[in-house]
PDB file of C-alpha atoms in Angstrom:
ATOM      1  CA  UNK O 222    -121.928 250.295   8.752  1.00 83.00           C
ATOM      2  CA  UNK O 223    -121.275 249.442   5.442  1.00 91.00           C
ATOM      3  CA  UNK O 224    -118.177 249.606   3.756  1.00 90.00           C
ATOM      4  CA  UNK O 225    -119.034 251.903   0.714  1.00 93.00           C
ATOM      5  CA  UNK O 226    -120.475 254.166   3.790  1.00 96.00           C
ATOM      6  CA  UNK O 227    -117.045 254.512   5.414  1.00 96.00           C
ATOM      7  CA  UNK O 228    -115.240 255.364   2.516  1.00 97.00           C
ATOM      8  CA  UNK O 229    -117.833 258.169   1.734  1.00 98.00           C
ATOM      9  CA  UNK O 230    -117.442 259.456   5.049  1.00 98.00           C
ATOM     10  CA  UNK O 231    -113.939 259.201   4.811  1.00 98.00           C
ATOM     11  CA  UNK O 232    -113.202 260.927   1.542  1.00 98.00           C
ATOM     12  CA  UNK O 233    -115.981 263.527   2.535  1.00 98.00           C
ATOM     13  CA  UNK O 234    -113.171 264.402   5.582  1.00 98.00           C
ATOM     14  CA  UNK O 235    -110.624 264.364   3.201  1.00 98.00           C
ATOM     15  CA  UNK O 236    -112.115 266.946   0.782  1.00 98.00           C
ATOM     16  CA  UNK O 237    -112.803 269.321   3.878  1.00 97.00           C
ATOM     17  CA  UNK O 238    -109.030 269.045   5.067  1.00 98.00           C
ATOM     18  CA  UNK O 239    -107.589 269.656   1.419  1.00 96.00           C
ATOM     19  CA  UNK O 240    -108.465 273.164   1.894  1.00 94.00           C
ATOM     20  CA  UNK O 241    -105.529 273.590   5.161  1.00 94.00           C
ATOM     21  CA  UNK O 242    -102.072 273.664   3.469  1.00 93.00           C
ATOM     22  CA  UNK O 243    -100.796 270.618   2.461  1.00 88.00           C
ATOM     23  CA  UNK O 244     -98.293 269.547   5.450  1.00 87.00           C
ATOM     24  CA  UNK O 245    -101.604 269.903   7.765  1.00 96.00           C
ATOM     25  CA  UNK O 246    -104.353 268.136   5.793  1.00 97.00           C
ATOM     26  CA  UNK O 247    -103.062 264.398   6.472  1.00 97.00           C
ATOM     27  CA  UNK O 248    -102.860 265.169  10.055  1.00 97.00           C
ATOM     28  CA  UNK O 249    -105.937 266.731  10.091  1.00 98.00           C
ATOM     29  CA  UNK O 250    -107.432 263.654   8.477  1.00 98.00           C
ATOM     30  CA  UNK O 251    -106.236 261.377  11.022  1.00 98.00           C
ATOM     31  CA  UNK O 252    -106.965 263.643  14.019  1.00 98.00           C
ATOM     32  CA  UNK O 253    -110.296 263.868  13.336  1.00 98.00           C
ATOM     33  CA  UNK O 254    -111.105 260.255  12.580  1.00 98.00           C
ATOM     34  CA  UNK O 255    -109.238 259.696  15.445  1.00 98.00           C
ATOM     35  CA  UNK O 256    -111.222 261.769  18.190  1.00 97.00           C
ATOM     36  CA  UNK O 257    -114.618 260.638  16.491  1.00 97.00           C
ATOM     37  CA  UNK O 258    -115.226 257.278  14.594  1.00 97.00           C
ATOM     38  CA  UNK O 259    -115.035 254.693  17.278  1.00 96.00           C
ATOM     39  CA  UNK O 260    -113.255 251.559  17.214  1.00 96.00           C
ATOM     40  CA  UNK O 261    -115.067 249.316  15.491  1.00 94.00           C
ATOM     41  CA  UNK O 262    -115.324 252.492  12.240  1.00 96.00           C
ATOM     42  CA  UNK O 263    -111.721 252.627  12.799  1.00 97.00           C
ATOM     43  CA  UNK O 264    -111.594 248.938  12.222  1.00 96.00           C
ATOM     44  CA  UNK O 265    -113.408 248.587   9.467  1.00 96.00           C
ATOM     45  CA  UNK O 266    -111.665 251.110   7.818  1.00 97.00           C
ATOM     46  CA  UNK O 267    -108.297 249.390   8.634  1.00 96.00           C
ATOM     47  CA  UNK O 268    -110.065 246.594   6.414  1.00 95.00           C
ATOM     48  CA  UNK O 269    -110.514 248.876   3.390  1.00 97.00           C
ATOM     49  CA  UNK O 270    -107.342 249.775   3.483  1.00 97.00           C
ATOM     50  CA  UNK O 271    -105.506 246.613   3.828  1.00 96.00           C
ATOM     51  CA  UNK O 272    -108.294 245.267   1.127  1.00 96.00           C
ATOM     52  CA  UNK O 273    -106.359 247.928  -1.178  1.00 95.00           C
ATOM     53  CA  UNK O 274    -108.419 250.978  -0.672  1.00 92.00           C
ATOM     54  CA  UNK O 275    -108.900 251.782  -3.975  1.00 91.00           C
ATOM     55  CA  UNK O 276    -112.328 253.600  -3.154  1.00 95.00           C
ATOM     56  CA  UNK O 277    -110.595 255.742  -0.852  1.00 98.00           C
ATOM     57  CA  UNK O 278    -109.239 259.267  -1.670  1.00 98.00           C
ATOM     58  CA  UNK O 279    -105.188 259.488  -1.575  1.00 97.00           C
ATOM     59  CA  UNK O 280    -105.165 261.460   1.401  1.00 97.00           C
ATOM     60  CA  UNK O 281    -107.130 259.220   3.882  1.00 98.00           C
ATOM     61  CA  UNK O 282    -104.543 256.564   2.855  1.00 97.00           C
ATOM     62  CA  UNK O 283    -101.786 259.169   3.971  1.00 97.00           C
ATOM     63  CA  UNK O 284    -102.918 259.623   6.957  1.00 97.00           C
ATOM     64  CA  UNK O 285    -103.879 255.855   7.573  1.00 97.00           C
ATOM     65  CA  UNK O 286    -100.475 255.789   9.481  1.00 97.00           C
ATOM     66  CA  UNK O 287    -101.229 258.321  11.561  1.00 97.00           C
ATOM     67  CA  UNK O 288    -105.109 256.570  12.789  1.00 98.00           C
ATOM     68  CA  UNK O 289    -104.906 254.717  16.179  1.00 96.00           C
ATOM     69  CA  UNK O 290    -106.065 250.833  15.474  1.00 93.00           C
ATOM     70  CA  UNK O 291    -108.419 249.484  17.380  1.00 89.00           C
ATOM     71  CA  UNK O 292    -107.018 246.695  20.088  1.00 84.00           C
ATOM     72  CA  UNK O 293    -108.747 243.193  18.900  1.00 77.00           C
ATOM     73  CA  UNK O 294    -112.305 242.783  20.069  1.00 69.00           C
ATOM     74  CA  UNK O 295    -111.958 239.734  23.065  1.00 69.00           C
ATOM     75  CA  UNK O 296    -114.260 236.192  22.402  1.00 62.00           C
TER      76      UNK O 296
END
C-alpha cells in the first residue's frame, strides 16, 4: 500500500475520532489502528512518521505513541 494511501486512511480515522472529547480521540486513534491495520500498515506508517509526517493530521501523530510497532520482519 502506498504511502499517500496510509496517510488518507489515517487522517480519515482521525477526523471520525475528533468528534469524542478531546482526552479520548488520541486513544481512540491508536486503538483502532491498533486492533485493525496489520503489521506491515503499522510499519509503514511508523515510516511516515519518522520521515516527518507532515501529510499526516496532528492527531494521528499524538497517538503514534500509543500504536504497537511491528517486531522486525526475519530474513
Amino acid at each position: 500500500m502506498s504511502p499517500d494511501k496510509l496517510a488518507y486512511m489515517a487522517n480519515q480515522i482521525a477526523t471520525f475520532f475528533k468528534s469524542r472529547p478531546e482526552h479520548e480521540a488520541a486513544a481512540g486513534v491508536a486503538d483502532h489502528i491498533n486492533s485493525f491495520w496489520e503489521p506491515r500498515m503499522r510499519a509503514k506508517l511508523f515510516e511516515i512518521l519518522d520521515a516527518g509526517g507532515t501529510d499526516l493530521d496532528p492527531l494521528v501523530v499524538e497517538a503514534a505513541p500509543m500504536i504497537r510497532q511491528p517486531k522486525p520482519e526475519r530474513a
